[in-house]
Every structure is written in C-alpha cells, then in structure tokens.
PDB file of C-alpha atoms in Angstrom:
ATOM      1  CA  UNK A 840       0.000   0.000   0.000  1.00 71.00           C
ATOM      2  CA  UNK A 841       1.394   3.349  -1.007  1.00 79.00           C
ATOM      3  CA  UNK A 842       1.174   6.356   1.277  1.00 84.00           C
ATOM      4  CA  UNK A 843      -0.506   9.587   0.241  1.00 85.00           C
ATOM      5  CA  UNK A 844       2.899  11.278  -0.067  1.00 90.00           C
ATOM      6  CA  UNK A 845       4.161   8.514  -2.379  1.00 90.00           C
ATOM      7  CA  UNK A 846       1.069   8.864  -4.565  1.00 89.00           C
ATOM      8  CA  UNK A 847       1.531  12.657  -4.781  1.00 91.00           C
ATOM      9  CA  UNK A 848       5.197  12.260  -5.758  1.00 93.00           C
ATOM     10  CA  UNK A 849       4.322   9.721  -8.427  1.00 91.00           C
ATOM     11  CA  UNK A 850       1.636  12.049  -9.808  1.00 92.00           C
ATOM     12  CA  UNK A 851       4.140  14.939  -9.905  1.00 94.00           C
ATOM     13  CA  UNK A 852       6.730  12.822 -11.730  1.00 94.00           C
ATOM     14  CA  UNK A 853       4.152  11.676 -14.264  1.00 94.00           C
ATOM     15  CA  UNK A 854       3.014  15.287 -14.799  1.00 93.00           C
ATOM     16  CA  UNK A 855       6.642  16.345 -15.407  1.00 95.00           C
ATOM     17  CA  UNK A 856       6.862  13.644 -18.104  1.00 93.00           C
ATOM     18  CA  UNK A 857       3.567  14.830 -19.584  1.00 93.00           C
ATOM     19  CA  UNK A 858       1.661  11.731 -18.532  1.00 92.00           C
ATOM     20  CA  UNK A 859      -1.153  11.103 -16.112  1.00 90.00           C
ATOM     21  CA  UNK A 860      -0.554   8.795 -13.166  1.00 89.00           C
ATOM     22  CA  UNK A 861      -3.424   6.490 -12.243  1.00 86.00           C
ATOM     23  CA  UNK A 862      -2.943   4.984  -8.774  1.00 82.00           C
ATOM     24  CA  UNK A 863      -3.602   1.258  -8.409  1.00 79.00           C
ATOM     25  CA  UNK A 864      -6.965   0.259  -6.939  1.00 78.00           C
ATOM     26  CA  UNK A 865      -6.959  -0.073  -3.159  1.00 69.00           C
ATOM     27  CA  UNK A 866      -7.916  -3.511  -1.846  1.00 65.00           C
ATOM     28  CA  UNK A 867      -9.871  -2.943   1.359  1.00 60.00           C
ATOM     29  CA  UNK A 868     -10.496  -6.618   2.171  1.00 53.00           C
ATOM     30  CA  UNK A 869      -8.951  -7.829   5.432  1.00 51.00           C
ATOM     31  CA  UNK A 870      -5.887  -9.992   4.942  1.00 51.00           C
ATOM     32  CA  UNK A 871      -6.632 -12.462   7.719  1.00 49.00           C
ATOM     33  CA  UNK A 872     -10.138 -12.893   9.091  1.00 45.00           C
ATOM     34  CA  UNK A 873     -10.542 -14.198  12.616  1.00 44.00           C
ATOM     35  CA  UNK A 874     -13.138 -16.668  11.361  1.00 42.00           C
ATOM     36  CA  UNK A 875     -10.724 -18.212   8.878  1.00 43.00           C
ATOM     37  CA  UNK A 876      -9.142 -21.527   9.705  1.00 43.00           C
ATOM     38  CA  UNK A 877      -5.371 -21.158  10.149  1.00 44.00           C
ATOM     39  CA  UNK A 878      -3.529 -22.334   7.079  1.00 57.00           C
ATOM     40  CA  UNK A 879      -0.707 -24.843   6.972  1.00 59.00           C
ATOM     41  CA  UNK A 880       1.645 -21.883   6.557  1.00 71.00           C
ATOM     42  CA  UNK A 881       0.392 -20.386   9.847  1.00 78.00           C
ATOM     43  CA  UNK A 882       0.816 -23.672  11.674  1.00 82.00           C
ATOM     44  CA  UNK A 883       4.363 -23.991  10.357  1.00 86.00           C
ATOM     45  CA  UNK A 884       5.237 -20.442  11.448  1.00 86.00           C
ATOM     46  CA  UNK A 885       3.700 -21.013  14.875  1.00 87.00           C
ATOM     47  CA  UNK A 886       5.741 -24.179  15.349  1.00 88.00           C
ATOM     48  CA  UNK A 887       8.963 -22.465  14.207  1.00 90.00           C
ATOM     49  CA  UNK A 888       8.325 -19.424  16.426  1.00 89.00           C
ATOM     50  CA  UNK A 889       7.521 -21.558  19.464  1.00 89.00           C
ATOM     51  CA  UNK A 890      10.633 -23.654  18.888  1.00 90.00           C
ATOM     52  CA  UNK A 891      12.749 -20.490  18.580  1.00 91.00           C
ATOM     53  CA  UNK A 892      11.206 -19.006  21.712  1.00 90.00           C
ATOM     54  CA  UNK A 893      11.911 -22.119  23.796  1.00 90.00           C
ATOM     55  CA  UNK A 894      15.429 -22.394  22.377  1.00 90.00           C
ATOM     56  CA  UNK A 895      16.195 -18.759  23.230  1.00 89.00           C
ATOM     57  CA  UNK A 896      14.893 -19.290  26.775  1.00 89.00           C
ATOM     58  CA  UNK A 897      17.056 -22.400  27.133  1.00 88.00           C
ATOM     59  CA  UNK A 898      20.121 -20.478  25.918  1.00 87.00           C
ATOM     60  CA  UNK A 899      19.456 -17.572  28.306  1.00 86.00           C
ATOM     61  CA  UNK A 900      19.042 -19.909  31.271  1.00 85.00           C
ATOM     62  CA  UNK A 901      22.171 -21.873  30.398  1.00 81.00           C
ATOM     63  CA  UNK A 902      24.889 -21.119  32.917  1.00 79.00           C
ATOM     64  CA  UNK A 903      27.546 -23.277  31.282  1.00 83.00           C
ATOM     65  CA  UNK A 904      27.924 -20.933  28.285  1.00 81.00           C
ATOM     66  CA  UNK A 905      29.885 -17.677  28.485  1.00 86.00           C
ATOM     67  CA  UNK A 906      28.095 -14.585  27.186  1.00 86.00           C
ATOM     68  CA  UNK A 907      29.913 -14.760  23.864  1.00 89.00           C
ATOM     69  CA  UNK A 908      28.744 -18.357  23.439  1.00 88.00           C
ATOM     70  CA  UNK A 909      25.166 -17.413  24.310  1.00 88.00           C
ATOM     71  CA  UNK A 910      25.160 -14.604  21.756  1.00 90.00           C
ATOM     72  CA  UNK A 911      26.540 -16.946  19.124  1.00 90.00           C
ATOM     73  CA  UNK A 912      23.965 -19.635  19.964  1.00 90.00           C
ATOM     74  CA  UNK A 913      21.158 -17.053  19.771  1.00 90.00           C
ATOM     75  CA  UNK A 914      22.315 -15.884  16.337  1.00 91.00           C
ATOM     76  CA  UNK A 915      22.464 -19.475  15.108  1.00 92.00           C
ATOM     77  CA  UNK A 916      18.986 -20.282  16.438  1.00 91.00           C
ATOM     78  CA  UNK A 917      17.570 -17.114  14.874  1.00 90.00           C
ATOM     79  CA  UNK A 918      19.255 -17.843  11.545  1.00 90.00           C
ATOM     80  CA  UNK A 919      17.821 -21.362  11.489  1.00 90.00           C
ATOM     81  CA  UNK A 920      14.322 -20.082  12.295  1.00 90.00           C
ATOM     82  CA  UNK A 921      14.550 -17.343   9.664  1.00 89.00           C
ATOM     83  CA  UNK A 922      15.668 -19.853   7.042  1.00 89.00           C
ATOM     84  CA  UNK A 923      12.898 -22.328   7.903  1.00 89.00           C
ATOM     85  CA  UNK A 924      10.176 -19.664   7.946  1.00 87.00           C
ATOM     86  CA  UNK A 925      11.469 -17.708   4.963  1.00 87.00           C
ATOM     87  CA  UNK A 926      11.015 -14.367   6.737  1.00 87.00           C
ATOM     88  CA  UNK A 927      13.180 -12.283   9.096  1.00 89.00           C
ATOM     89  CA  UNK A 928      13.061 -13.303  12.762  1.00 89.00           C
ATOM     90  CA  UNK A 929      11.620  -9.952  13.861  1.00 89.00           C
ATOM     91  CA  UNK A 930       8.683 -10.367  11.494  1.00 88.00           C
ATOM     92  CA  UNK A 931       8.154 -13.982  12.557  1.00 87.00           C
ATOM     93  CA  UNK A 932       8.140 -13.136  16.268  1.00 87.00           C
ATOM     94  CA  UNK A 933       5.847 -10.135  15.691  1.00 87.00           C
ATOM     95  CA  UNK A 934       3.423 -12.388  13.814  1.00 86.00           C
ATOM     96  CA  UNK A 935       3.658 -14.998  16.579  1.00 86.00           C
ATOM     97  CA  UNK A 936       2.928 -12.424  19.281  1.00 86.00           C
ATOM     98  CA  UNK A 937      -0.228 -11.335  17.429  1.00 85.00           C
ATOM     99  CA  UNK A 938      -1.474 -14.852  16.715  1.00 81.00           C
ATOM    100  CA  UNK A 939      -0.448 -16.564  19.955  1.00 76.00           C
ATOM    101  CA  UNK A 940      -3.720 -15.702  21.698  1.00 63.00           C
ATOM    102  CA  UNK A 941      -5.775 -16.888  18.713  1.00 64.00           C
ATOM    103  CA  UNK A 942      -4.145 -20.280  18.460  1.00 57.00           C
ATOM    104  CA  UNK A 943      -5.844 -23.158  20.201  1.00 48.00           C
ATOM    105  CA  UNK A 944      -2.593 -24.861  21.106  1.00 49.00           C
ATOM    106  CA  UNK A 945      -0.679 -21.943  22.627  1.00 46.00           C
ATOM    107  CA  UNK A 946       0.470 -24.135  25.516  1.00 50.00           C
ATOM    108  CA  UNK A 947       1.422 -27.164  23.445  1.00 51.00           C
ATOM    109  CA  UNK A 948       4.994 -27.922  22.567  1.00 51.00           C
ATOM    110  CA  UNK A 949       5.784 -28.408  18.891  1.00 52.00           C
ATOM    111  CA  UNK A 950       5.850 -31.936  17.576  1.00 55.00           C
ATOM    112  CA  UNK A 951       9.299 -33.381  17.314  1.00 58.00           C
ATOM    113  CA  UNK A 952       9.696 -34.882  13.931  1.00 69.00           C
ATOM    114  CA  UNK A 953      12.428 -37.167  12.690  1.00 71.00           C
ATOM    115  CA  UNK A 954      14.533 -34.226  11.502  1.00 75.00           C
ATOM    116  CA  UNK A 955      14.512 -32.571  14.939  1.00 77.00           C
ATOM    117  CA  UNK A 956      15.477 -35.851  16.603  1.00 76.00           C
ATOM    118  CA  UNK A 957      18.299 -36.254  14.101  1.00 78.00           C
ATOM    119  CA  UNK A 958      19.521 -32.720  14.847  1.00 80.00           C
ATOM    120  CA  UNK A 959      19.528 -33.399  18.573  1.00 80.00           C
ATOM    121  CA  UNK A 960      21.495 -36.601  18.064  1.00 78.00           C
ATOM    122  CA  UNK A 961      24.090 -34.819  15.919  1.00 80.00           C
ATOM    123  CA  UNK A 962      24.337 -31.925  18.402  1.00 81.00           C
ATOM    124  CA  UNK A 963      24.868 -34.257  21.341  1.00 80.00           C
ATOM    125  CA  UNK A 964      27.529 -36.210  19.418  1.00 81.00           C
ATOM    126  CA  UNK A 965      29.306 -32.960  18.510  1.00 80.00           C
ATOM    127  CA  UNK A 966      29.214 -31.771  22.141  1.00 80.00           C
ATOM    128  CA  UNK A 967      30.614 -35.106  23.299  1.00 81.00           C
ATOM    129  CA  UNK A 968      33.408 -34.970  20.680  1.00 78.00           C
ATOM    130  CA  UNK A 969      34.326 -31.400  21.615  1.00 76.00           C
ATOM    131  CA  UNK A 970      34.435 -32.284  25.315  1.00 80.00           C
ATOM    132  CA  UNK A 971      36.718 -35.237  24.570  1.00 79.00           C
ATOM    133  CA  UNK A 972      39.024 -33.005  22.548  1.00 73.00           C
ATOM    134  CA  UNK A 973      39.170 -30.456  25.395  1.00 76.00           C
ATOM    135  CA  UNK A 974      39.972 -33.164  27.951  1.00 78.00           C
ATOM    136  CA  UNK A 975      42.837 -34.589  25.900  1.00 76.00           C
ATOM    137  CA  UNK A 976      45.897 -32.918  27.447  1.00 73.00           C
ATOM    138  CA  UNK A 977      48.364 -34.995  25.404  1.00 78.00           C
ATOM    139  CA  UNK A 978      47.597 -32.893  22.331  1.00 75.00           C
ATOM    140  CA  UNK A 979      48.955 -29.383  21.842  1.00 78.00           C
ATOM    141  CA  UNK A 980      46.534 -26.462  21.978  1.00 77.00           C
ATOM    142  CA  UNK A 981      46.971 -25.750  18.282  1.00 79.00           C
ATOM    143  CA  UNK A 982      46.109 -29.346  17.409  1.00 79.00           C
ATOM    144  CA  UNK A 983      43.070 -29.237  19.733  1.00 72.00           C
ATOM    145  CA  UNK A 984      41.763 -26.141  17.963  1.00 77.00           C
ATOM    146  CA  UNK A 985      42.277 -27.805  14.615  1.00 79.00           C
ATOM    147  CA  UNK A 986      40.446 -30.933  15.786  1.00 76.00           C
ATOM    148  CA  UNK A 987      37.549 -28.807  17.056  1.00 73.00           C
ATOM    149  CA  UNK A 988      37.205 -27.063  13.704  1.00 76.00           C
ATOM    150  CA  UNK A 989      37.168 -30.426  11.927  1.00 74.00           C
ATOM    151  CA  UNK A 990      34.548 -31.788  14.328  1.00 71.00           C
ATOM    152  CA  UNK A 991      32.281 -28.807  13.762  1.00 68.00           C
TER     153      UNK A 991
END
C-alpha cells in the first residue's frame, strides 16, 4: 500500500513527463479474518516461532555458556528459524505475538519430527566430541583447535 505522499510524488513525476498517473486500486479486504481456519503456513510459522522461543529461553538460562557463546547460539537459532520460515526473525516473532492468543494450542509444545530428533542426536555427538578433545591434554593447543574445527 502506497502512502498519500508517495502517490503525490508519483503524480508529480508523471506530470513532469507529460503523462497522467493512475494509482492502483486499493484492496480494502482484510488480509486475515478471525473466522478463517489457520492455514498450513500459519501452523508452520507457529511451530517455528515456538521452537525459537523455547530455544532462546534455554540459551538464556544456560549457565555453562559464556556470554559470547550465548550470543553466538542465539544468532544461530535465529538464523535457522529465519531460514525455515522464509522471513526475518523480527517479522516472525511479531506475527507470533499477534497470533499466539488466537491459536488453540498456545500451551502445546511443537511436535518433534524425525529431523529434529536427528539434529539433537548430531548436536549431542558434537558436544561429546568437543568435550573429549578439550579433555585430551596430550595434544597441543593448536592441534586441539584444529580438531575442534574439523569436528564442527
């Protein structure tokens, strides 16, 4: 939707060219009725937003991560959510805040599918490998860093 100022500027530009600007018709229909059944897209966004929200809470409450690690983990979680949803995180969370009250399953946790279980398995294996590398004092620090990069 174009603002009144944008429409005036476009009319002035068209007049300078010797043309007449005809603004596009305004669609006054509401985008999302409350009576409408939530679409599959909405359900997907709600699940992604809820997952992100719980993950961010878990990261904040984690005392074993230094602040730099928490910030990094937050960025990674937000990047994953943005990629899955196809929209910026701010927009996703704004949408979720508006639609949280409307949803019937606001208190439910998202379903864990096979992909999420696979991710958790990989993450736990990576954490275990990194801990083993850190505990190995026979290896020089430079070699430990190299091994960590390879593991990641």
